[in-house]
CSV table of C-alpha atoms and ligand atoms in Angstrom, one decimal:
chain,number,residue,atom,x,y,z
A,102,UNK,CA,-10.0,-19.3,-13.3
A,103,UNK,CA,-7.3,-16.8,-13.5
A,104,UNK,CA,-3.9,-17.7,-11.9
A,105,UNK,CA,-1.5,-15.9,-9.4
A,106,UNK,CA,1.7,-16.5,-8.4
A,107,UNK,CA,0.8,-17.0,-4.8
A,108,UNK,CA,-2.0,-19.9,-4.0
A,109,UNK,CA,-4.2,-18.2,-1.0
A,110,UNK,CA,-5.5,-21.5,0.3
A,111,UNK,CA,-1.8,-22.2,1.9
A,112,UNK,CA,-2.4,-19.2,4.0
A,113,UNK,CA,-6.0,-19.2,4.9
A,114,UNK,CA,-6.0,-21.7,7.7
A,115,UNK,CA,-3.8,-19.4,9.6
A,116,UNK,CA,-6.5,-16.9,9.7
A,117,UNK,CA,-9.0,-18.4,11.8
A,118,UNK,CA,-11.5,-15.4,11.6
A,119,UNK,CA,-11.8,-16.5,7.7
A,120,UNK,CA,-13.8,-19.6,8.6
A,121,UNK,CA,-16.7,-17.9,10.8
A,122,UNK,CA,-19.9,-17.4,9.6
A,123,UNK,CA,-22.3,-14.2,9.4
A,124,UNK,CA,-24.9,-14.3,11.7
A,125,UNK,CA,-28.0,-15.4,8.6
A,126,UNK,CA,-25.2,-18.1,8.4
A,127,UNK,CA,-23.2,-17.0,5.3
A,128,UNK,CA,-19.3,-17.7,5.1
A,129,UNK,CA,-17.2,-14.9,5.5
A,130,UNK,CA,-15.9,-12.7,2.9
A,131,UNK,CA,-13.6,-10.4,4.1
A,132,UNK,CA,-13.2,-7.5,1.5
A,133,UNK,CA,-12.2,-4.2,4.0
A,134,UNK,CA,-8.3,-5.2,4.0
A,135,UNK,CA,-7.7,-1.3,3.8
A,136,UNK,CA,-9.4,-0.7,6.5
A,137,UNK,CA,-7.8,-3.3,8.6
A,138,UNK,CA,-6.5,-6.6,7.8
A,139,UNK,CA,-7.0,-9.7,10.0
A,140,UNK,CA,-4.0,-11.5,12.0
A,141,UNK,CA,-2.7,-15.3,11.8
A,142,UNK,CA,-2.3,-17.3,14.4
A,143,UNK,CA,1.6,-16.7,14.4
A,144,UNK,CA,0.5,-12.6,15.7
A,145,UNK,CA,-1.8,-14.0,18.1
A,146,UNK,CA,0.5,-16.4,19.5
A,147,UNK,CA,2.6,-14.0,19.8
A,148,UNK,CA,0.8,-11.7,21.8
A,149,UNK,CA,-0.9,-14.7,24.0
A,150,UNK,CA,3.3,-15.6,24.6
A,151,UNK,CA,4.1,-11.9,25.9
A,152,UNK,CA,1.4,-11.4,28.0
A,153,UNK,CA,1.8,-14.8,29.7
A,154,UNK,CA,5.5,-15.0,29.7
A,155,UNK,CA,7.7,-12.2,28.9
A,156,UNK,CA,5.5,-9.6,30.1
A,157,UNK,CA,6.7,-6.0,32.2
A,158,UNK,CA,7.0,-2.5,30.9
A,159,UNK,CA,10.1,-1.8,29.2
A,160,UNK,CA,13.0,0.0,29.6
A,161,UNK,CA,12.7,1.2,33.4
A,162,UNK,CA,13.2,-2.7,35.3
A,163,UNK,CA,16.1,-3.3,37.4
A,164,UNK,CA,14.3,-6.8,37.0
A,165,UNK,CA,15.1,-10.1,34.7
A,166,UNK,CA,11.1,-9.4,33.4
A,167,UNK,CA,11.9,-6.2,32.1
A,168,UNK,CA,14.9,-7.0,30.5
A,169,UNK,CA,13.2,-9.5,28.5
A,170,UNK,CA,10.5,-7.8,27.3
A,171,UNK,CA,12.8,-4.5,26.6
A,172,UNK,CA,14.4,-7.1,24.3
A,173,UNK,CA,11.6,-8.3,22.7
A,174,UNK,CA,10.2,-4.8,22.0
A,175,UNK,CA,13.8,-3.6,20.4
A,176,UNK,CA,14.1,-6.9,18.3
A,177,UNK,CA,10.4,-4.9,17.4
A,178,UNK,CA,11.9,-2.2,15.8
A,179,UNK,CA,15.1,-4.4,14.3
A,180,UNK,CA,12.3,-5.8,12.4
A,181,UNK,CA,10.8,-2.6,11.1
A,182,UNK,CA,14.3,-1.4,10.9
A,183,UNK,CA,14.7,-4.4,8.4
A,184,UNK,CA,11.5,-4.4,6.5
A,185,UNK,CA,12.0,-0.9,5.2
A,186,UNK,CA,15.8,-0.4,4.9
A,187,UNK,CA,16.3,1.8,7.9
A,188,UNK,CA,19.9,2.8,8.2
A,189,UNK,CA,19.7,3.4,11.6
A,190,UNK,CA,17.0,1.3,14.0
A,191,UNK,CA,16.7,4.7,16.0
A,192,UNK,CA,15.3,6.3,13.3
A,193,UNK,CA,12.3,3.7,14.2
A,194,UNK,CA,9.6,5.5,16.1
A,195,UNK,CA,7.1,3.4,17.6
A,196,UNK,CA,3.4,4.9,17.7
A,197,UNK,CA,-0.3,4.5,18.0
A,198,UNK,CA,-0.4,4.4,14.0
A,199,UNK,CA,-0.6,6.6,11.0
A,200,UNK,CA,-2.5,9.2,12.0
A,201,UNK,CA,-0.6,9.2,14.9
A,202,UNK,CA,2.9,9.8,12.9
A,203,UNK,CA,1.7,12.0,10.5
A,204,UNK,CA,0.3,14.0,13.7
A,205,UNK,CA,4.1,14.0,15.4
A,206,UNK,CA,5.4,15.3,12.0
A,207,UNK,CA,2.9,17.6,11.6
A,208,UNK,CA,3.3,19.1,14.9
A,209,UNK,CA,6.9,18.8,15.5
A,210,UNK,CA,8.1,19.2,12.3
A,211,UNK,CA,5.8,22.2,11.8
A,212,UNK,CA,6.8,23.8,14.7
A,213,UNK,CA,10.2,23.9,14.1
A,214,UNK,CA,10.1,24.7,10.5
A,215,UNK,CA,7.3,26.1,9.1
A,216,UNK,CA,6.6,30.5,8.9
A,217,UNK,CA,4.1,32.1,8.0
A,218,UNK,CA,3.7,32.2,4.4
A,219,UNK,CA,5.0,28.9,4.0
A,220,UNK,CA,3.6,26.5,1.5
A,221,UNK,CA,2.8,22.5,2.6
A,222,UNK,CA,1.7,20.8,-0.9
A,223,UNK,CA,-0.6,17.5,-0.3
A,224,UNK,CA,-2.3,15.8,-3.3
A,225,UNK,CA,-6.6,15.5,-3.6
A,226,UNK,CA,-6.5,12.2,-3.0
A,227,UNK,CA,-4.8,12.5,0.5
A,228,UNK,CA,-6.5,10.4,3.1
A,229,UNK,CA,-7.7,12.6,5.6
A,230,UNK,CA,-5.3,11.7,8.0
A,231,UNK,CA,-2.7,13.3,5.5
A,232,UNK,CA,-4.5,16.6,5.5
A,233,UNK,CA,-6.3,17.6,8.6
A,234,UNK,CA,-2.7,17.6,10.4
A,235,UNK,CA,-1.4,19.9,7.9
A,236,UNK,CA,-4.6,22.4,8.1
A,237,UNK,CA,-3.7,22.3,11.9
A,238,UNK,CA,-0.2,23.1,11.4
A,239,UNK,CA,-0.9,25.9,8.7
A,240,UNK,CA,-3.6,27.6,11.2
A,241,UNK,CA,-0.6,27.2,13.9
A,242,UNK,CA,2.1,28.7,11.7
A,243,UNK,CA,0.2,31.0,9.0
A,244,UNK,CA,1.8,28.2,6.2
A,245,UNK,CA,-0.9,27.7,3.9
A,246,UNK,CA,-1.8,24.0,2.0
A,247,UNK,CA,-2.0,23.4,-1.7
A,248,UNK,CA,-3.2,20.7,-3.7
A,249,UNK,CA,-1.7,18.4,-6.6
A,250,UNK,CA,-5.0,17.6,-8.7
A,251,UNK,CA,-5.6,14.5,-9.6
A,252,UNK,CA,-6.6,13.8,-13.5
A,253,UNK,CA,-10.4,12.2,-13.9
A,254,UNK,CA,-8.6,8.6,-14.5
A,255,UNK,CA,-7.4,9.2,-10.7
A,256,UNK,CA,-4.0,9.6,-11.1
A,257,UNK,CA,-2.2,12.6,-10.0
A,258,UNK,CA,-1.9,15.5,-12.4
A,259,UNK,CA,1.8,16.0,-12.1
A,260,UNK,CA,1.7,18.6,-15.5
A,261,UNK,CA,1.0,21.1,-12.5
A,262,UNK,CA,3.8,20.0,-10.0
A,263,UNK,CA,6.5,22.1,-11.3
A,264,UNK,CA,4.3,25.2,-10.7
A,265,UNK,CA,3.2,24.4,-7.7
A,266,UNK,CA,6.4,23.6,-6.2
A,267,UNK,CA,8.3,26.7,-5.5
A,268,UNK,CA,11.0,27.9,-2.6
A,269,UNK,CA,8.2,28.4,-0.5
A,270,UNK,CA,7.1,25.0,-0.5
A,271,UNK,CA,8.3,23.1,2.8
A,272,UNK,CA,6.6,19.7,2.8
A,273,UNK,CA,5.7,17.5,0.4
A,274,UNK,CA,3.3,15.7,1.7
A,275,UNK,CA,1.9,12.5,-0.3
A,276,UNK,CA,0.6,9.1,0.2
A,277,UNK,CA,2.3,6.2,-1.4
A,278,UNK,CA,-1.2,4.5,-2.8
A,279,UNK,CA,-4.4,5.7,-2.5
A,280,UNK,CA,-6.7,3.8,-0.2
A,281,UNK,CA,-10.1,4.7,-2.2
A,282,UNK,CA,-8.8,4.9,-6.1
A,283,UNK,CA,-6.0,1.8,-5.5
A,284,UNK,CA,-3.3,4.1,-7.3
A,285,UNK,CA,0.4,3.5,-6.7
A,286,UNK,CA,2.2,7.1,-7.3
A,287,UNK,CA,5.1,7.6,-8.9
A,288,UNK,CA,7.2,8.4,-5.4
A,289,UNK,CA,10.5,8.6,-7.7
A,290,UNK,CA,9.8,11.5,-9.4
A,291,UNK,CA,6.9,13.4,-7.1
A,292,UNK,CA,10.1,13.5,-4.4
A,293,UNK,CA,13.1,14.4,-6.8
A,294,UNK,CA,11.1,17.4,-7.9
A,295,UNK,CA,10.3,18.6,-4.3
A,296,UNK,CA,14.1,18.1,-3.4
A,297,UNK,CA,14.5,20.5,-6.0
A,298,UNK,CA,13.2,23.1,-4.4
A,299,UNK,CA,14.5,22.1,-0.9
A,300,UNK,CA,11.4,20.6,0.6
A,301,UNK,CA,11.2,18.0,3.1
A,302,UNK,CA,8.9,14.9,1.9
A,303,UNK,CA,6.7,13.1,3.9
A,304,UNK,CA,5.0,9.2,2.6
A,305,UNK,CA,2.1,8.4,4.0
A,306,UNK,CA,2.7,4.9,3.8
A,307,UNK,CA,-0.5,2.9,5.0
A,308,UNK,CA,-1.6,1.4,2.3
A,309,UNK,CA,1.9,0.8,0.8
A,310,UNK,CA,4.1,-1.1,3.2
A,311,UNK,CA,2.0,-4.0,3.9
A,312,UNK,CA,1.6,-4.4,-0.3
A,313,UNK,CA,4.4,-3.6,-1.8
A,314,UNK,CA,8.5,-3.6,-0.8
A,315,UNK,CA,9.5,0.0,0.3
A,316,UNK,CA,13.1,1.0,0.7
A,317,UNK,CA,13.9,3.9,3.1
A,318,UNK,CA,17.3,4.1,2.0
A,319,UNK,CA,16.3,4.9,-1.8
A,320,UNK,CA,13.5,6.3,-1.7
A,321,UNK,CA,14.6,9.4,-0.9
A,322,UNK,CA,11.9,10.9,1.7
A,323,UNK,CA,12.4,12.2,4.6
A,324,UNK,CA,9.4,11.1,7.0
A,325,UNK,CA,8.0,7.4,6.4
A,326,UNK,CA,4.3,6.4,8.5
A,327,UNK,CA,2.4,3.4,8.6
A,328,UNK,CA,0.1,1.1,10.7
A,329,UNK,CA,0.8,-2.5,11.8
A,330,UNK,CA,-2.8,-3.1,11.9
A,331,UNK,CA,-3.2,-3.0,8.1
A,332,UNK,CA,-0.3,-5.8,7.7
A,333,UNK,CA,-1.6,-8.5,10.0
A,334,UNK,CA,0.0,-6.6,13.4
A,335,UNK,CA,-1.9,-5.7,16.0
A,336,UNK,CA,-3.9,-2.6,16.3
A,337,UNK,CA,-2.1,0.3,19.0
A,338,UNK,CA,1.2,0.3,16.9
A,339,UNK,CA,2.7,2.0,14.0
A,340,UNK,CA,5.5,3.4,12.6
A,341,UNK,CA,7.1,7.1,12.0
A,342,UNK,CA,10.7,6.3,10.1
A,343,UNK,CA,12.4,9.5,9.9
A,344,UNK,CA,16.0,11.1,8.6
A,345,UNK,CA,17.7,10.9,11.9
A,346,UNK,CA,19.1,13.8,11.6
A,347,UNK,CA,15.8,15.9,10.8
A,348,UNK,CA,14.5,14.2,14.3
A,349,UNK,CA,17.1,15.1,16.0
A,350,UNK,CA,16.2,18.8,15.2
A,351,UNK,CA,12.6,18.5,16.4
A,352,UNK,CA,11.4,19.4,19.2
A,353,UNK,CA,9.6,16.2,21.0
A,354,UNK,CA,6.1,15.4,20.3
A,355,UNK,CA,4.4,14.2,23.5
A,356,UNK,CA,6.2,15.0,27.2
A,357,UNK,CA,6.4,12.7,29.9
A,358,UNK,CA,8.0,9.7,31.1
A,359,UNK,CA,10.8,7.7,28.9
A,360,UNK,CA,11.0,10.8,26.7
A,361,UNK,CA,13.5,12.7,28.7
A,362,UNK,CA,17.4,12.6,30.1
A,363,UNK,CA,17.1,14.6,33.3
A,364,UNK,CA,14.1,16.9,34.5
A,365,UNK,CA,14.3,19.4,36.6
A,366,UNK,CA,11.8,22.2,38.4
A,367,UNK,CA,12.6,24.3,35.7
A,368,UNK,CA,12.5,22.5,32.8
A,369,UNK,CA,13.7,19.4,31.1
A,370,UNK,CA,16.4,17.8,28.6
A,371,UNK,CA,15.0,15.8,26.2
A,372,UNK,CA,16.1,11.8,25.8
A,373,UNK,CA,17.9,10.7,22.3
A,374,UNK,CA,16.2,9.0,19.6
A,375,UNK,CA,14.1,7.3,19.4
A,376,UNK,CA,13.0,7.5,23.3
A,377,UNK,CA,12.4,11.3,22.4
A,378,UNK,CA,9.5,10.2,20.6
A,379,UNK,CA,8.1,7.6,23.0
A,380,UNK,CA,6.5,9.0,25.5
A,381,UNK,CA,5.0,7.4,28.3
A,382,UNK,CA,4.7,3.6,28.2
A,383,UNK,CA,4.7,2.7,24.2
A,384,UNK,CA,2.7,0.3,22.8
A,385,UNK,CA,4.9,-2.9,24.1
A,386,UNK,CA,2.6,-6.1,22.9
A,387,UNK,CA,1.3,-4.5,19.8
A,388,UNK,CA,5.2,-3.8,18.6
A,389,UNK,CA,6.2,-7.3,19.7
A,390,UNK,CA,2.9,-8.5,17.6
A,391,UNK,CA,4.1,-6.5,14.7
A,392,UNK,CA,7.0,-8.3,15.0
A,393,UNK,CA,5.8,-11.5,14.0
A,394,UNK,CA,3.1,-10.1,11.1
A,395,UNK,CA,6.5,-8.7,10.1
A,396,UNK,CA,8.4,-12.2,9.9
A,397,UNK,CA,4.9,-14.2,8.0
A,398,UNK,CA,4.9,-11.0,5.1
A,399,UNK,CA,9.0,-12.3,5.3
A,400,UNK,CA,8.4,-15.8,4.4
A,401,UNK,CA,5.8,-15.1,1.7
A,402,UNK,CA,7.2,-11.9,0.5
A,403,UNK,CA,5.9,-8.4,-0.5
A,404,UNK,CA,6.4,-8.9,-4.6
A,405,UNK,CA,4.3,-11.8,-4.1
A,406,UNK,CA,1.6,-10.3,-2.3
A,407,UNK,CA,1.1,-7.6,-4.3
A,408,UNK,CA,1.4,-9.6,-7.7
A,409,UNK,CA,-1.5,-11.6,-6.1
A,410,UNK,CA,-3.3,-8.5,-4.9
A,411,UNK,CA,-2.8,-6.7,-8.8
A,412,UNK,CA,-4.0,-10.5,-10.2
A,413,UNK,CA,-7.6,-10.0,-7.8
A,414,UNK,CA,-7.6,-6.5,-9.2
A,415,UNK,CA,-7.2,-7.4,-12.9
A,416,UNK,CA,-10.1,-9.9,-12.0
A,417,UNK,CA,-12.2,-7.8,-10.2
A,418,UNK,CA,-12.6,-4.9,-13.0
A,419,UNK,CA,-12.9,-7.9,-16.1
A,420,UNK,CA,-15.7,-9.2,-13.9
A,421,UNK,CA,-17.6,-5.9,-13.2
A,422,UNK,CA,-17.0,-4.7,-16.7
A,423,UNK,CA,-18.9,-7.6,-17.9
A,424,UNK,CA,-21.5,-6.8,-15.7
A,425,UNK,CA,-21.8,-3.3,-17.0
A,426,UNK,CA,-23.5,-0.5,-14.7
A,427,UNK,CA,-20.6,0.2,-12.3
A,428,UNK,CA,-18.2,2.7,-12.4
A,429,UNK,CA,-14.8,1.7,-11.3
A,430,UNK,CA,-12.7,4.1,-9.5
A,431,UNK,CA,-9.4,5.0,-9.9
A,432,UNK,CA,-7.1,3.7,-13.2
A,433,UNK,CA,-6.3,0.1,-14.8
A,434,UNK,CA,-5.3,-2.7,-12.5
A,435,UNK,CA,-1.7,-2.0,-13.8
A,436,UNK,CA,-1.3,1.4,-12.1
A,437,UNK,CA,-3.3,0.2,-9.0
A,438,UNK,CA,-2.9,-2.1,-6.0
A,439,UNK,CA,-5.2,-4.3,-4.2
A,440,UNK,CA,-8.4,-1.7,-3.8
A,441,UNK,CA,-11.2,-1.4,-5.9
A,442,UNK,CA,-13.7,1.1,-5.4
A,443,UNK,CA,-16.8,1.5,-7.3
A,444,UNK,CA,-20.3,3.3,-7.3
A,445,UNK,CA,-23.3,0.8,-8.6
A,446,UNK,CA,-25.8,3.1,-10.8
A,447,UNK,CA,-28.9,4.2,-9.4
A,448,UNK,CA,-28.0,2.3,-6.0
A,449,UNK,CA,-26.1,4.7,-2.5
A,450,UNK,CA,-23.4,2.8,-2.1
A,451,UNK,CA,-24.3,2.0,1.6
A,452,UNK,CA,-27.4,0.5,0.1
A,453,UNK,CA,-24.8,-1.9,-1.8
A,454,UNK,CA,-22.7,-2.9,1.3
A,455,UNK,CA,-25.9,-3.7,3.2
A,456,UNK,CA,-26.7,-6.1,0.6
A,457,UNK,CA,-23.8,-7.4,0.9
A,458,UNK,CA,-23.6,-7.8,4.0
A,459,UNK,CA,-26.8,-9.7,4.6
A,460,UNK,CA,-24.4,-12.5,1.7
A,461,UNK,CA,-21.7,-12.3,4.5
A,462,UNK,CA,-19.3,-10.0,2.0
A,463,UNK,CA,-17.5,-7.4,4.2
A,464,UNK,CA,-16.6,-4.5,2.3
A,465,UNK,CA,-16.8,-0.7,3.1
A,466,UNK,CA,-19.3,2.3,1.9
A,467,UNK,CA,-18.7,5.7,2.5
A,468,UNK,CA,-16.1,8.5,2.0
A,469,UNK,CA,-13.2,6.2,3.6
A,470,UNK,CA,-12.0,9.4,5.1
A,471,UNK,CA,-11.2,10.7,2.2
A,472,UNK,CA,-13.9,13.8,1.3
A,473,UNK,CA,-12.0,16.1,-0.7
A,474,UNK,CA,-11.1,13.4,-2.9
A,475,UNK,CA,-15.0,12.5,-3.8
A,476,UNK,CA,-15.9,15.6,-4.2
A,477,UNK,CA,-13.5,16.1,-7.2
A,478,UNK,CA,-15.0,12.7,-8.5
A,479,UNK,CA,-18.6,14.1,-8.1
A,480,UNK,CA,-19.8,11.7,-5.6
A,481,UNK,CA,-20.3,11.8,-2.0
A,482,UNK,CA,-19.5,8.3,-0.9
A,483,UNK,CA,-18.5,5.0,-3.0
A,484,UNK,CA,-18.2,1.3,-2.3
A,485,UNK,CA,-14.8,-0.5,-1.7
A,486,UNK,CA,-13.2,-4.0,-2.2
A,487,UNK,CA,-9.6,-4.2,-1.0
A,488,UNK,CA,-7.6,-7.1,-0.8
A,489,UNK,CA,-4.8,-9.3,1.1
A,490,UNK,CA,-3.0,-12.5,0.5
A,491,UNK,CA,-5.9,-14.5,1.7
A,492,UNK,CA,-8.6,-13.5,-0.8
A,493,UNK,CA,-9.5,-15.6,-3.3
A,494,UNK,CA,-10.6,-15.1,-7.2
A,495,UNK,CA,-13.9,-17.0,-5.3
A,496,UNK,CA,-14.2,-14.1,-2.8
A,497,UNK,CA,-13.6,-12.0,-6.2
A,498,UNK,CA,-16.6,-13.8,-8.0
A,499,UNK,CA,-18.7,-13.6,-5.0
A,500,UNK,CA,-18.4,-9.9,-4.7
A,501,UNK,CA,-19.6,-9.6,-8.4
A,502,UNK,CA,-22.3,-11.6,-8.2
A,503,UNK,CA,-23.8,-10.3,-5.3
A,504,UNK,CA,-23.8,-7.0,-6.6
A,505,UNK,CA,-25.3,-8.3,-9.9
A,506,UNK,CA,-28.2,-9.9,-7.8
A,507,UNK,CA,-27.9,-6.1,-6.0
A,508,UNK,CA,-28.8,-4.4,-9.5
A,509,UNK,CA,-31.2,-7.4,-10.1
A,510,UNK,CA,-33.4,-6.5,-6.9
A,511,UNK,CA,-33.3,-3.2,-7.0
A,512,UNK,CA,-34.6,-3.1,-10.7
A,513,UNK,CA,-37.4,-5.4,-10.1
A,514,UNK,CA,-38.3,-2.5,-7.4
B,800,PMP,N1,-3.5,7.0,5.5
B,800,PMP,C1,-4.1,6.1,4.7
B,800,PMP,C2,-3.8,6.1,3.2
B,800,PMP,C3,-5.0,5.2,5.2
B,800,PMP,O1,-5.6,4.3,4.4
B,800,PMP,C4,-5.2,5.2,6.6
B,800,PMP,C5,-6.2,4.1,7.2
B,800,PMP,N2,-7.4,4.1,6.5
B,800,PMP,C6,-4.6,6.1,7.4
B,800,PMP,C7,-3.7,7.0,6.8
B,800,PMP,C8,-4.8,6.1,8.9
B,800,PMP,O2,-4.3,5.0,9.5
B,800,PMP,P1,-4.7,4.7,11.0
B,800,PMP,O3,-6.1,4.8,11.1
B,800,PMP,O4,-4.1,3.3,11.2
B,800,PMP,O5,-3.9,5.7,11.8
């Protein structure tokens, strides 16, 4: 057996999902980590806690209740503020999640900054979520979106990049790591070239912060977004980190309660960050959750979880290249994190996951919102393993072998 510098089995008992059983009885293996992870018992605790003790909406009690659960929600975004290297903890906005925060940017951002003939540059191996906002915005403003190519090794083409970017080019928009091919971009030098040319940068973060450590303050981007559902938090919540000062020049996103210092028949004065952002009642337990998924990534620590993630990875495409008859996705485990796509010849890859779901593997098939991207690989839908801290080399080795007994059937047909 392979090694890794962080032994799974310490963890897995917090995770009490990991011991059910598929209905036909078969152990769970639970494979779809980039489409949402699962939460120890320290998140659920949590959330059981708030509900049944510190629970009242925040912000807006003349009461002891309120107080405390205002507290609990800021400590929230202390965390976050933490976690990422925040300079400020009001440049913290809390949201629904990703999409959410790439929507506010999108929209608020866009509407105070983008003209007509404008460019917004996004790569091909954007998730949707990363691209559909931007088409919004560009039909809103008469901007237009380009595209960085990716190479057929799934790494972005970055001979291109200094052609495409140009004065015209606004944002930058790019995701940290790719949630089909697994590849980790080079943020470094994608976002000193777009500074350059003056451009504000956005990260699409989601698959990034719950793997690997991420440093606001170096990094160098303007607009940060991620989900606290895909790093053992609660689903409801994520983050937008933004420049302070570029917030405080948008106009806010949603209207209503909490968002505003005075309103009157005529109109309305906007609150300061980060209540600008927070419209309405936010997500209080989810935060609060996040919290304390926040604190157990803490104690076990990001460079270990992703050395663990790249040691599953290095597993995964030895074991299927042995195999033979799969195409792999993306580039070598070294350039990649914790996902590993893959198409099976001759067999759709919904066919695969159906197979291996009647074994009790969970793992996705489809486009994983990301359809621009398979077209340029030639395929309309692929097969994905993507991993956490709690997967195995075993849950590895099962995947492999189940899609071996896959080919196995399906030749015999
Ligand atoms: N971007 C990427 C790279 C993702 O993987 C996802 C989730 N699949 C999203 C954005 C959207 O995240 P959410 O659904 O939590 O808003």
């Amino acid at each position: 057996m392979p090694v890794s510098v962080l032994d799974p089995e310490r963890y897995r008992g917090d995770f009490a999902i990991l011991s059910v059983s598929s209905p036909r009885g078969k152990p769970l293996v639970y494979l779809d980590n980039a489409a949402t992870t699962q939460r120890p018992r320290a998140v659920i605790q949590a959330i059981v806690d708030t509900y049944e003790h510190h629970y009242a909406n925040v912000h807006r009690g003349i009461h002891w209740l309120s107080d405390r659960t205002t507290d609990l929600y800021e400590q929230a975004r202390d965390a976050v503020q933490r976690l990422i290297g925040a300079e400020r903890r009001e440049e913290v906005i809390f949201t629904r999640g990703t999409t959410e925060s790439i929507n506010l940017v999108a929209r608020s951002w866009g509407e105070a900054f983008l003209r007509p003939g404008d460019e917004i540059l996004l790569t091909e191996m954007e998730h949707h979520a990363n691209i559909v906002p931007w088409h919004q915005a560009a039909a809103r403003t008469g901007a237009k979106v380009r595209f960085i190519p990716i190479t057929d090794e799934g790494v972005l083409d970055l001979s291109s990049l200094d052609q495409l970017l140009s004065a015209r080019t606004k944002m930058v928009a790019v995701t940290a790591v790719s949630n089909v091919l697994g590849t980790v971009n080079p943020l470094e030098s994608i976002i000193t070239k777009a500074k350059s040319v003056g451009a504000t940068v956005l990260v699409d973060a989601a698959q990034s912060v719950p793997h690997l450590p991420l440093d606001v303050s170096r990094l160098g981007a303007d607009f940060v977004a991620f989900s606290g559902h895909k790093m053992l938090g609660p689903t409801g919540v994520g983050v937008l980190w933004g420049r302070a000062e570029l917030l405080d020049s948008m106009p806010p996103f949603l209207g209503g309660g909490s968002m505003i210092r005075r309103v009157t028949l005529e109109g309305f004065e906007p609150a300061e960050l980060p209540s600008k952002f927070e419209a309405g009642t936010p997500p209080i337990v989810p935060a609060i959750g996040l919290d304390a998924a926040i604190e157990y990534l803490d104690a076990i620590g990001l460079p270990a979880i992703h050395q663990h993630e790249l040691a599953l990875t290095r597993h995964a495409h030895e074991r299927f290249a042995e195999l033979g008859g799969v195409r792999l996705l993306g580039p070598a485990p070294e350039q990649k994190s914790g996902v590993v796509s893959f198409v099976v010849e001759g067999v759709h890859p919904h066919d695969v996951a159906q197979l291996l779901d009647g074994e009790g593997i969970a793992i996705r098939a489809g486009h994983h919102c990301a359809m621009p991207l398979h077209k340029r690989l030639g395929i309309v839908a692929s097969s994905r393993a993507s991993f956490y801290l709690y997967n195995t080399f075993a849950d590895v080795d099962h995947l492999v072998d189940a899609v071996a007994q896959t080919q196995r059937r399906l030749r015999r047909k």
